[in-house]
CSV table of C-alpha atoms and ligand atoms in Angstrom, one decimal:
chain,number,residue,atom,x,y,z
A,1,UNK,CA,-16.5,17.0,5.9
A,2,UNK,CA,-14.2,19.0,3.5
A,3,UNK,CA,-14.3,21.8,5.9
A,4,UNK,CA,-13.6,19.6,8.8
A,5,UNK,CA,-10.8,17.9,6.9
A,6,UNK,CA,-8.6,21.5,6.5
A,7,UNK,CA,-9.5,22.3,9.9
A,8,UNK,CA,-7.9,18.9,11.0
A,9,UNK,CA,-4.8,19.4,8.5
A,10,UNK,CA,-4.7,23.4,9.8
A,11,UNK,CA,-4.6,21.5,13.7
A,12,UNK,CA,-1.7,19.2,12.6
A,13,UNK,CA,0.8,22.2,11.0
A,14,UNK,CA,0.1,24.1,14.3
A,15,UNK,CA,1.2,21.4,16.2
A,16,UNK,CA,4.4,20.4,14.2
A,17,UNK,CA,5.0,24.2,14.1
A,18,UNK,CA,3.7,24.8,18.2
A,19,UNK,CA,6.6,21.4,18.5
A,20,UNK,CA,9.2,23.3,17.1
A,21,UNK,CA,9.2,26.4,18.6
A,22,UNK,CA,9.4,24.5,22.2
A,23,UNK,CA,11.9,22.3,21.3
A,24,UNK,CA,14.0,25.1,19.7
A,25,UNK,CA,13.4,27.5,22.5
A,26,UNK,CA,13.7,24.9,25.9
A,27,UNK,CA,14.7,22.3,24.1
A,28,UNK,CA,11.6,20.4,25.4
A,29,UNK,CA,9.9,17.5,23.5
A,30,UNK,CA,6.0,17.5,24.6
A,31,UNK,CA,5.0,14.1,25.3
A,32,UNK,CA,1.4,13.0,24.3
A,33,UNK,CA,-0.9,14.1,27.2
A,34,UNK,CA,1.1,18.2,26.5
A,35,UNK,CA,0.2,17.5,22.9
A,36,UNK,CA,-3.2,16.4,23.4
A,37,UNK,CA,-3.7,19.2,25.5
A,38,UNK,CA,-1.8,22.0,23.3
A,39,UNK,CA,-4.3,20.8,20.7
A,40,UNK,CA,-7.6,21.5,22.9
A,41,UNK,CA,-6.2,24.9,24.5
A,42,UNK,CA,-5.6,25.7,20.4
A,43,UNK,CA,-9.4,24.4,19.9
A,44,UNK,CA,-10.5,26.3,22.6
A,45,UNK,CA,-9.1,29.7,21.6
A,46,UNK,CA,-9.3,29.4,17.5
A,47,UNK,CA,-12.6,29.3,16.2
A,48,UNK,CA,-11.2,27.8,12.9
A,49,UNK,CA,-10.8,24.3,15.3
A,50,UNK,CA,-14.2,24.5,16.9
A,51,UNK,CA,-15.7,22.7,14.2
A,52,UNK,CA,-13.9,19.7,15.0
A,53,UNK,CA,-15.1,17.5,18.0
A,54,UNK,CA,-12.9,18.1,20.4
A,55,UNK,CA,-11.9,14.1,20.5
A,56,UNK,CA,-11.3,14.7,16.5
A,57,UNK,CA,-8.9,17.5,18.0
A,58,UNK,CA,-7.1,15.2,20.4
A,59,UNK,CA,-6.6,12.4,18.3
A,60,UNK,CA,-4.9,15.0,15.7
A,61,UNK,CA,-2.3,15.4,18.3
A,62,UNK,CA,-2.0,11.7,18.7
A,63,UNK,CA,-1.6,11.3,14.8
A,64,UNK,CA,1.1,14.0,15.1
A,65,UNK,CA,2.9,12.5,17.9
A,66,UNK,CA,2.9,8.6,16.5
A,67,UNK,CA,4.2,10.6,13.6
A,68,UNK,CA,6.9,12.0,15.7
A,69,UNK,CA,7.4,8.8,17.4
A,70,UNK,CA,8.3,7.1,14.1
A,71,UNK,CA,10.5,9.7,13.3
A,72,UNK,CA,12.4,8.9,17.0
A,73,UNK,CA,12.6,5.3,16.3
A,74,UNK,CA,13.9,5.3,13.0
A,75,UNK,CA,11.1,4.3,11.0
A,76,UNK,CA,10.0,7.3,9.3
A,77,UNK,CA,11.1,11.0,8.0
A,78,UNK,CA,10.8,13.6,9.8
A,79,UNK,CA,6.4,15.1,10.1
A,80,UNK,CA,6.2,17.3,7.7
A,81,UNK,CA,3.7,20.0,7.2
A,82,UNK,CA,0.9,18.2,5.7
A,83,UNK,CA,-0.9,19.9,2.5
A,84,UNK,CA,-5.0,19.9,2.9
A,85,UNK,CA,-5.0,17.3,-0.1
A,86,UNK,CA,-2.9,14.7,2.0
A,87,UNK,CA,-5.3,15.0,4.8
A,88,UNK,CA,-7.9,12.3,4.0
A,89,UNK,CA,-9.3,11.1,7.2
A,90,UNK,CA,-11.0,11.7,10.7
A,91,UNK,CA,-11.0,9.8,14.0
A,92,UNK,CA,-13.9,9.6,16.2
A,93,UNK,CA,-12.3,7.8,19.2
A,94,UNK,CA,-15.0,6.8,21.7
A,95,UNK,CA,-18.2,8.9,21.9
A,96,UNK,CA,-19.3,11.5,18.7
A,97,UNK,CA,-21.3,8.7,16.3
A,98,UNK,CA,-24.3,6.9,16.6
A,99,UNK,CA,-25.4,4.3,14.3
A,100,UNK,CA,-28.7,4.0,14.3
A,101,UNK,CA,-31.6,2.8,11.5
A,102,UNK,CA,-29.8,-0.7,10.7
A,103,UNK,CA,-32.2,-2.2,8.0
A,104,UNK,CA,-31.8,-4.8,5.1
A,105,UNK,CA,-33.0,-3.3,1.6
A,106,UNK,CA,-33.1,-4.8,-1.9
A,107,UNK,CA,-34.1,-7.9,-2.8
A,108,UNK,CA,-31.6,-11.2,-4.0
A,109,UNK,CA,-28.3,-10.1,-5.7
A,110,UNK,CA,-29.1,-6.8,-4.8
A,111,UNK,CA,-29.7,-7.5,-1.1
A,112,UNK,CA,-27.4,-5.1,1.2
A,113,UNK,CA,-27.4,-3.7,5.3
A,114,UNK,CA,-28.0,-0.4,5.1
A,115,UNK,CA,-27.1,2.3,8.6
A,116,UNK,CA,-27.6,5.7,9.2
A,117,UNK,CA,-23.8,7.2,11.0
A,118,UNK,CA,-24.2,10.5,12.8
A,119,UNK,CA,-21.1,11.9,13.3
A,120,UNK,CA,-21.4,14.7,16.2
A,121,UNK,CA,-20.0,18.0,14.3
A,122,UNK,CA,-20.2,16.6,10.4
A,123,UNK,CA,-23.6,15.2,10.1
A,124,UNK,CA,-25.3,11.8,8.7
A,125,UNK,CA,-23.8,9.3,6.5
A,126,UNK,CA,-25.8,6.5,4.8
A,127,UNK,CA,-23.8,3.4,5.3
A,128,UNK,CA,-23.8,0.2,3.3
A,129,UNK,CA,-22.4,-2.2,5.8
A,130,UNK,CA,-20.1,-4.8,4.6
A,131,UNK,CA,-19.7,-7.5,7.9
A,132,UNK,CA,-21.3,-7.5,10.6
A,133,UNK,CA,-20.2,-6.1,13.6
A,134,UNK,CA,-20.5,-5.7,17.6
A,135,UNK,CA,-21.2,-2.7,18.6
A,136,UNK,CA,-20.3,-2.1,22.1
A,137,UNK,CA,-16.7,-3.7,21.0
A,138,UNK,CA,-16.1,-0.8,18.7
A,139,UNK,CA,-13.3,1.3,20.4
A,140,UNK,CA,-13.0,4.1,17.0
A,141,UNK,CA,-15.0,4.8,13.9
A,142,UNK,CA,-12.2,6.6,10.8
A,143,UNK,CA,-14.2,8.5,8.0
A,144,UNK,CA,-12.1,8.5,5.5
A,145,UNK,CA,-12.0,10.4,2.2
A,146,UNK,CA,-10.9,8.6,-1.1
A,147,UNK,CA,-9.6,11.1,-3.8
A,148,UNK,CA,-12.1,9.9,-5.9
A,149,UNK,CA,-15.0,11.5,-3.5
A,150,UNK,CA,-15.8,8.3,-2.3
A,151,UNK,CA,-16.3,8.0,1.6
A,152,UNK,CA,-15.2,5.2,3.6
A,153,UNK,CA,-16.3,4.6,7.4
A,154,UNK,CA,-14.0,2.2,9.5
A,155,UNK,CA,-15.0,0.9,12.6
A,156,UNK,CA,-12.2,-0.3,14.5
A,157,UNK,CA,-13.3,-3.3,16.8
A,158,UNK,CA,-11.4,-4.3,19.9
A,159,UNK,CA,-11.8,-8.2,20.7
A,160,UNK,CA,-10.2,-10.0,23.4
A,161,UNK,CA,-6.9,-12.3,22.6
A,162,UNK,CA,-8.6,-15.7,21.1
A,163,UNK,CA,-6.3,-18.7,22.6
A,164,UNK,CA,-6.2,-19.9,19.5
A,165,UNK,CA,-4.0,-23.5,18.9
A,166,UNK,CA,-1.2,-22.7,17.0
A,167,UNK,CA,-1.2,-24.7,13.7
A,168,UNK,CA,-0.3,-28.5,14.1
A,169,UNK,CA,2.3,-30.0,11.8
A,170,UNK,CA,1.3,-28.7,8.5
A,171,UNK,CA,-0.2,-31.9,6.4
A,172,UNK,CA,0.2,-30.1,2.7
A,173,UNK,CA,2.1,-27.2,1.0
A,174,UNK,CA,1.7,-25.6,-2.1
A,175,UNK,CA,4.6,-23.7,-3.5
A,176,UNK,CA,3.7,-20.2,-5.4
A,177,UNK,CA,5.5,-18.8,-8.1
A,178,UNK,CA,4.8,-15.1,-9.2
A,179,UNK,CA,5.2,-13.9,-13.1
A,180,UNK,CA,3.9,-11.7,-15.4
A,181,UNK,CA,3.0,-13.6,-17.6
A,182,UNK,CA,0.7,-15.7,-15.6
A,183,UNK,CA,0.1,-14.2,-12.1
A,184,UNK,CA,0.7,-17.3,-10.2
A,185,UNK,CA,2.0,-20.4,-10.8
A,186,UNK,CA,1.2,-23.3,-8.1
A,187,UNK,CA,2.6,-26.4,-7.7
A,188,UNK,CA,-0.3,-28.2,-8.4
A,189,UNK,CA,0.0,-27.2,-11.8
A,190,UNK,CA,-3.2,-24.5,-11.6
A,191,UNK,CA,-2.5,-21.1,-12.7
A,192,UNK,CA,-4.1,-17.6,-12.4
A,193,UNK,CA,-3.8,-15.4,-15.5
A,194,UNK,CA,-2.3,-12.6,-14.8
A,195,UNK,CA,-5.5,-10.3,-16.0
A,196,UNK,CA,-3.3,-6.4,-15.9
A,197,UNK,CA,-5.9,-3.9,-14.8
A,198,UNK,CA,-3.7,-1.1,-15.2
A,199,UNK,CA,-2.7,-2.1,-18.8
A,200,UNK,CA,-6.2,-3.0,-19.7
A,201,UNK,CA,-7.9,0.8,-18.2
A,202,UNK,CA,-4.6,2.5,-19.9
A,203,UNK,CA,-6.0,3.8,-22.8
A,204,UNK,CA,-8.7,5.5,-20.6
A,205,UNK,CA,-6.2,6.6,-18.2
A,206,UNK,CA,-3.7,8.6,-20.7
A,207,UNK,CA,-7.1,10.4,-22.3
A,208,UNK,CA,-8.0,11.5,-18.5
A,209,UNK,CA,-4.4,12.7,-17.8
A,210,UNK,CA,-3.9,14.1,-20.9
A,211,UNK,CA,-7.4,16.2,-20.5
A,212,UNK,CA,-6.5,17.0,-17.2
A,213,UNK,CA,-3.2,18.6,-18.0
A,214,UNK,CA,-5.2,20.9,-20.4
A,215,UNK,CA,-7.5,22.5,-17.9
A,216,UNK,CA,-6.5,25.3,-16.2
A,217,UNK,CA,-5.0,24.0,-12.4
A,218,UNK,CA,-7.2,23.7,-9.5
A,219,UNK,CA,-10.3,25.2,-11.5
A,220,UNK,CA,-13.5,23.7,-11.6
A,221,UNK,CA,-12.9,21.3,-14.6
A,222,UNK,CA,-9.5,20.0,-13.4
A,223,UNK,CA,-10.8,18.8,-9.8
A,224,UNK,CA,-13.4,17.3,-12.0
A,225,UNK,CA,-11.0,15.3,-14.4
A,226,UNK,CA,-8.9,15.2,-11.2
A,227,UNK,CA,-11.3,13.0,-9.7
A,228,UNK,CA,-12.5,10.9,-12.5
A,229,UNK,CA,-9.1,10.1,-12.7
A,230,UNK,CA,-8.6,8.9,-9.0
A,231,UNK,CA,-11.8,6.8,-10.0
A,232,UNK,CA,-10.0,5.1,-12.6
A,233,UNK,CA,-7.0,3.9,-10.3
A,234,UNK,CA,-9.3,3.7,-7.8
A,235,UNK,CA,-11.1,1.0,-9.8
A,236,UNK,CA,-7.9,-1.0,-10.7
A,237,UNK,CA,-6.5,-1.3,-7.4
A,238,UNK,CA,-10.1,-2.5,-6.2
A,239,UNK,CA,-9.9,-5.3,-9.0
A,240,UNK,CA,-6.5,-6.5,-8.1
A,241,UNK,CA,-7.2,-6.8,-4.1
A,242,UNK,CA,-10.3,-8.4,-5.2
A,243,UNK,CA,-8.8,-11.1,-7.2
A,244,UNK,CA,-5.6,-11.5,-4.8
A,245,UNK,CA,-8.0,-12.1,-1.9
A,246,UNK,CA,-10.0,-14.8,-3.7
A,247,UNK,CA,-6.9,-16.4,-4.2
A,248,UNK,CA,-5.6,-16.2,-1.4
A,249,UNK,CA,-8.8,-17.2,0.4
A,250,UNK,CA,-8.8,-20.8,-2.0
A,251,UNK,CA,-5.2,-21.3,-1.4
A,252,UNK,CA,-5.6,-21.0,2.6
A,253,UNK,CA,-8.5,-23.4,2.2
A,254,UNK,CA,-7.1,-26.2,0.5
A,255,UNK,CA,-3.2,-25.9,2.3
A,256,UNK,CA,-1.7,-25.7,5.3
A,257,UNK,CA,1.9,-24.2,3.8
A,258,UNK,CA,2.4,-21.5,1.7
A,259,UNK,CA,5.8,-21.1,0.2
A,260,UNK,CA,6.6,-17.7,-1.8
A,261,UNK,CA,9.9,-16.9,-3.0
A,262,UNK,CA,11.6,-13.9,-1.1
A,263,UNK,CA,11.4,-11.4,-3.5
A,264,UNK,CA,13.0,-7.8,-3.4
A,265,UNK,CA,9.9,-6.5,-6.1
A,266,UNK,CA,11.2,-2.7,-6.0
A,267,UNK,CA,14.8,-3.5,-7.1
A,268,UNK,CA,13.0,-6.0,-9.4
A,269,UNK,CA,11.5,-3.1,-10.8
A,270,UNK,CA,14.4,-0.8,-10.9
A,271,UNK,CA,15.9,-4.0,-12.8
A,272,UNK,CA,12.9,-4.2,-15.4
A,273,UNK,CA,14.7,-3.5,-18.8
A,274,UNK,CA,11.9,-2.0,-20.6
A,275,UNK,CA,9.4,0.2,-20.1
A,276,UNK,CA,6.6,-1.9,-20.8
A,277,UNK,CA,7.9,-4.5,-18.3
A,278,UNK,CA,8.4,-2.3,-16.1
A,279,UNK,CA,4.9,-1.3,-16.4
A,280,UNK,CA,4.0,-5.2,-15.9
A,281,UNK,CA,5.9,-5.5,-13.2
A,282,UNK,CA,3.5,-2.7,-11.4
A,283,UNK,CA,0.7,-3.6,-12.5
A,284,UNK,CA,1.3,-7.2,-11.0
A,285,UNK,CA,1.4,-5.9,-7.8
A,286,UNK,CA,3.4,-8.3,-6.2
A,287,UNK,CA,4.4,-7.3,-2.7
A,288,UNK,CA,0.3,-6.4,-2.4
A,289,UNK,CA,-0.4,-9.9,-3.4
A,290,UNK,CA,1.9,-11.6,-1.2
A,291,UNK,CA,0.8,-9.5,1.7
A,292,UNK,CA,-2.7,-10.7,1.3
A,293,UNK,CA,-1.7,-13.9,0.4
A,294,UNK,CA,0.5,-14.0,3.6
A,295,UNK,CA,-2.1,-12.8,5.7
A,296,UNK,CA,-5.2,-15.2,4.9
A,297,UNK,CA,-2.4,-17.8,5.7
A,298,UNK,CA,-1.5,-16.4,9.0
A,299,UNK,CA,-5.5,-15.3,9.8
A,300,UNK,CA,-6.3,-19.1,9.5
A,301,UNK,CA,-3.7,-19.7,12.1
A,302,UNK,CA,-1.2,-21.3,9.2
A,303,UNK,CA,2.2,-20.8,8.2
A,304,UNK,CA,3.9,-19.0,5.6
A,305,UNK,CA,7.5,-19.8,4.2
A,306,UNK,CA,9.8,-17.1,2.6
A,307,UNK,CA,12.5,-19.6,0.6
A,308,UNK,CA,15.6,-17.5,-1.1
A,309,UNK,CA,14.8,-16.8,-4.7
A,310,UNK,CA,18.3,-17.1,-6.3
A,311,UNK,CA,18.0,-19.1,-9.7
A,312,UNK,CA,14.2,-20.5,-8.9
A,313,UNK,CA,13.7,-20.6,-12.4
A,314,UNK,CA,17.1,-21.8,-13.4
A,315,UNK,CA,17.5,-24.9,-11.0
A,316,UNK,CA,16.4,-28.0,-12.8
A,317,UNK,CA,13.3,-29.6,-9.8
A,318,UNK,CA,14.8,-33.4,-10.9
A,319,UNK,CA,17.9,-33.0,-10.6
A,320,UNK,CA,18.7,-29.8,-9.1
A,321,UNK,CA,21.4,-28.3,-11.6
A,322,UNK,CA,20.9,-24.9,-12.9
A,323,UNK,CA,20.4,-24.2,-16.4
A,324,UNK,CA,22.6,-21.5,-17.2
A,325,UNK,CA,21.2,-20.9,-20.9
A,326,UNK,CA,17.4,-20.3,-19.5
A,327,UNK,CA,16.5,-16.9,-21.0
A,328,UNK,CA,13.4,-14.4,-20.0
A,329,UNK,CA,11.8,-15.9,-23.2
A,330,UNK,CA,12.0,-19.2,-22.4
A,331,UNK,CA,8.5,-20.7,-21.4
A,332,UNK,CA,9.5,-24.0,-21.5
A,333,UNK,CA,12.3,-24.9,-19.2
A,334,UNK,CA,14.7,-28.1,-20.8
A,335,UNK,CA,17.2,-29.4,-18.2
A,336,UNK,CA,20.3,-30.2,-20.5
A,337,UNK,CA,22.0,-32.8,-17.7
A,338,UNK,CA,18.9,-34.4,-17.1
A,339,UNK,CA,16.2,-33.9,-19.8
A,340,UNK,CA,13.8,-32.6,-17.9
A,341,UNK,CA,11.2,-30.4,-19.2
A,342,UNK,CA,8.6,-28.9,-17.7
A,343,UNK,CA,6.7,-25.3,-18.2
A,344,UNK,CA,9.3,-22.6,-16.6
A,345,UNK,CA,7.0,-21.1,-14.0
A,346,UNK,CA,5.5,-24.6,-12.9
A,347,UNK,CA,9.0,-26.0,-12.4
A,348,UNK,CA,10.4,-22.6,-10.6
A,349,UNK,CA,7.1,-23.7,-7.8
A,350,UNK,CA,8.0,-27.2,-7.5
A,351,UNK,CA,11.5,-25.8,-6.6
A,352,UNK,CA,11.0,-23.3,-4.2
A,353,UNK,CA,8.6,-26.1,-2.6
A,354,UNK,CA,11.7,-28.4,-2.7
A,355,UNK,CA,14.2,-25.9,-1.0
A,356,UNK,CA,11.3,-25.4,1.6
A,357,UNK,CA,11.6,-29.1,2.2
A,358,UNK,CA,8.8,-30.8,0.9
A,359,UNK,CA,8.4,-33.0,-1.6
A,360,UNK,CA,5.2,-33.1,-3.8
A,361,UNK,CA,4.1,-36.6,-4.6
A,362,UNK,CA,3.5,-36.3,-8.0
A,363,UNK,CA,4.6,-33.6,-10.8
A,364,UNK,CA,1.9,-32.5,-12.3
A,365,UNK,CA,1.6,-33.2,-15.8
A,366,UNK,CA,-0.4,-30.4,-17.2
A,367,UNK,CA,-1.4,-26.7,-16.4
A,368,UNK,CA,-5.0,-25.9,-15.6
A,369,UNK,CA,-6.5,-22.6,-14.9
A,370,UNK,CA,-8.4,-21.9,-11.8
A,371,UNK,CA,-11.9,-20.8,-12.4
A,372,UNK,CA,-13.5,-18.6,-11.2
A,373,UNK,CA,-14.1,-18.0,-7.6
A,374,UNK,CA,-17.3,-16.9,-6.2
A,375,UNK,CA,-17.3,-13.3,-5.6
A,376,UNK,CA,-16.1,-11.7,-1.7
A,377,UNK,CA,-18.8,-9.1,-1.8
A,378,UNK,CA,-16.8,-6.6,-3.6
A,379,UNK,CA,-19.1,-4.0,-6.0
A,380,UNK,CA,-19.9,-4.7,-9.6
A,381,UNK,CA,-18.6,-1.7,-11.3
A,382,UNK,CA,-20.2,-0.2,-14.2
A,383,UNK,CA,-17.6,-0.4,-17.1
A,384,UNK,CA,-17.2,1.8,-19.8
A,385,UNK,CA,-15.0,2.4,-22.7
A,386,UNK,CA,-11.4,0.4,-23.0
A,387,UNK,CA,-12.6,-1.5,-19.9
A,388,UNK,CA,-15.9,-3.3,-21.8
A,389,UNK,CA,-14.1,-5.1,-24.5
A,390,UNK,CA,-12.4,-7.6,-22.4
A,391,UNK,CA,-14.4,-8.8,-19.1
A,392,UNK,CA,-12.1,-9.9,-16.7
A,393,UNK,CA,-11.6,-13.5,-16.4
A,394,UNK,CA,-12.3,-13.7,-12.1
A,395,UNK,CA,-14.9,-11.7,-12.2
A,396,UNK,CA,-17.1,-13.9,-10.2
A,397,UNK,CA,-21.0,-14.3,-11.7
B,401,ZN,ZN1,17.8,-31.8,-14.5
């Protein structure tokens, strides 16, 4: 796969290059059948490309000219000549796998669907399949490479337009507010703790990085550290989506309205004073959470609200004046014209569900944390060193 991988990334700089010189030369731009076919006459004549399938080939020059086509629209930066560590991934578009040998193995907890892939030009794969899926609907299969050597097969599956009824009048909302120091805030008064993968795993990942930086570059040790280290991050961005889509699958079950507060995270970040709340603010992930969040609301054919942010946390819910004297340390927020008070974060979610205009029926009273969910199928991971003292509090049983 590694081979096939540089010969893919080799394919792409030939192309961009191939583009260039035309375009510089007859000031043509090729369009996507000249590119697809460029990229076969190349195949055909270099016997560097002829380990690819020749669909792999094509859909190189595809990749290169969406690429391009972001580039035209405004979207993106100009392709660049991609290095052979940024080129991670293969696309088998109709024919070249087979998936054959489907069989259940294990017993109980340990129960999983085993395949057998054969990819025409790479070889077999032993596949762990994680839904279910039709097979004559499947219109690609992407191999991908993770840095940390783990593989991942996608199968793309094509399914006709469901006529699905859009959402009636939504009969309950919940209003979200995200902070560091808990996760989320709902206006039901539950809360998720924010658990901070990244700050929990950072001991372990400053000894990795500071190892790597004393082996000698690219030798055999450093790609080792190298990819023990993308194992590490791998690991904490696994946990988060994990916990964000559990969340995001109870709130979608219980409500009809999500409201989230339209938050610009990276010049919150930029903002973030220190560097230990800057760090937070990372590891807190909050655009990933409110994508997933978003999109288990919108999968379930529901709707998703976006209020303005400004002064969530300062507006007073009874009465709607702002507390000007409300600092970052504040937990507790005290309305001086009214004499409200109510936790910070719990009040910031019954506003933004006020300015989304809805009124909860009752305030709740106290803060409860939500326990944990049963698990989506994601791996137990073995755990090891600064990782094993604290077991994260969603890990589902
Ligand atoms: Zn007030």
């Amino acid at each position: 796969m590694e081979t096939q991988l540089e010969a893919a990334c080799k394919l792409y700089n030939t192309l961009l290059h191939a583009e260039q010189e035309e375009y510089e030369e007859n000031k043509h731009t090729m369009n996507k059948t000249e590119l697809r076919q460029l990229a076969l006459d190349l195949r055909k004549q270099n016997p560097e490309f002829q380990v690819l399938h020749s669909q792999v080939a094509q859909q190189v020059a595809d990749r290169f000219y969406e690429a391009r086509q972001r580039f035209f629209d405004g979207l993106a930066n100009k392709p660049k000549k991609k290095k052979p560590h940024q080129y991670l991934s293969l696309v088998y578009p109709q024919s070249g796998w087979r998936l054959s040998n489907t069989r259940e193995v294990g017993l109980g907890k340990n129960n999983k669907r085993k395949a057998r892939l054969r990819l025409s030009k790479i070889g077999f794969f032993t596949l762990i399949i994680h839904r279910e899926l039709p097979l004559e609907q499947v219109c690609r299969v992407c191999v991908k490479l993770n840095p940390s050597g783990r593989i991942h097969v996608i199968f793309l599956v094509e399914e006709p337009e469901s006529q699905e009824q859009q959402s009636e009048e939504p009969k309950n909302a919940v209003g979200v507010d995200l902070g560091i120091a808990r996760l989320a805030t709902l206006s039901d008064g539950r809360y998720l703790e924010n658990p901070k993968p990244l700050e929990r795993s950072l001991d372990r990942v400053r000894l990795l990085q500071r190892s790597l930086s004393r082996k000698r570059f690219l030798s055999k040790n450093w790609l080792k550290t190298k990819r023990r280290l993308a194992k590490e991050h791998e690991h904490i961005k696994d946990f988060r989506r994990d916990l964000f889509f559990k969340l995001g699958a109870l709130l979608a079950q219980e409500y009809d309205l999500l409201v989230l507060e339209d938050l610009n995270t990276q010049g919150l970040i930029q903002k973030g004073v220190t560097k230990r709340r800057r760090l937070r603010l990372h590891d807190s992930a909050f655009s990933e959470i409110r994508r997933i969040l978003e999109w288990q609301f919108v999968k379930r054919g529901k709707t998703v609200l976006a209020v303005s942010a400004y002064n969530t946390s300062r507006e007073c819910f009874l009465c709607g004046r702002i507390n000007q004297s409300l600092t970052l340390e504040d937990r507790i927020f005290n309305c001086p014209h009214c004499g409200f008070t109510l936790d910070r974060d719990l009040n910031a979610s019954l506003v933004l569900l006020r300015r989304a205009g809805w009124v909860p029926s009752a305030v709740p009273v106290e803060l409860r944390p939500i326990p944990p969910l049963p698990s989506l199928g994601l791996k137990k991971r073995r755990q090891g060193g600064a990782l094993k003292q604290e077991a994260p509090p969603f890990r589902a049983g």
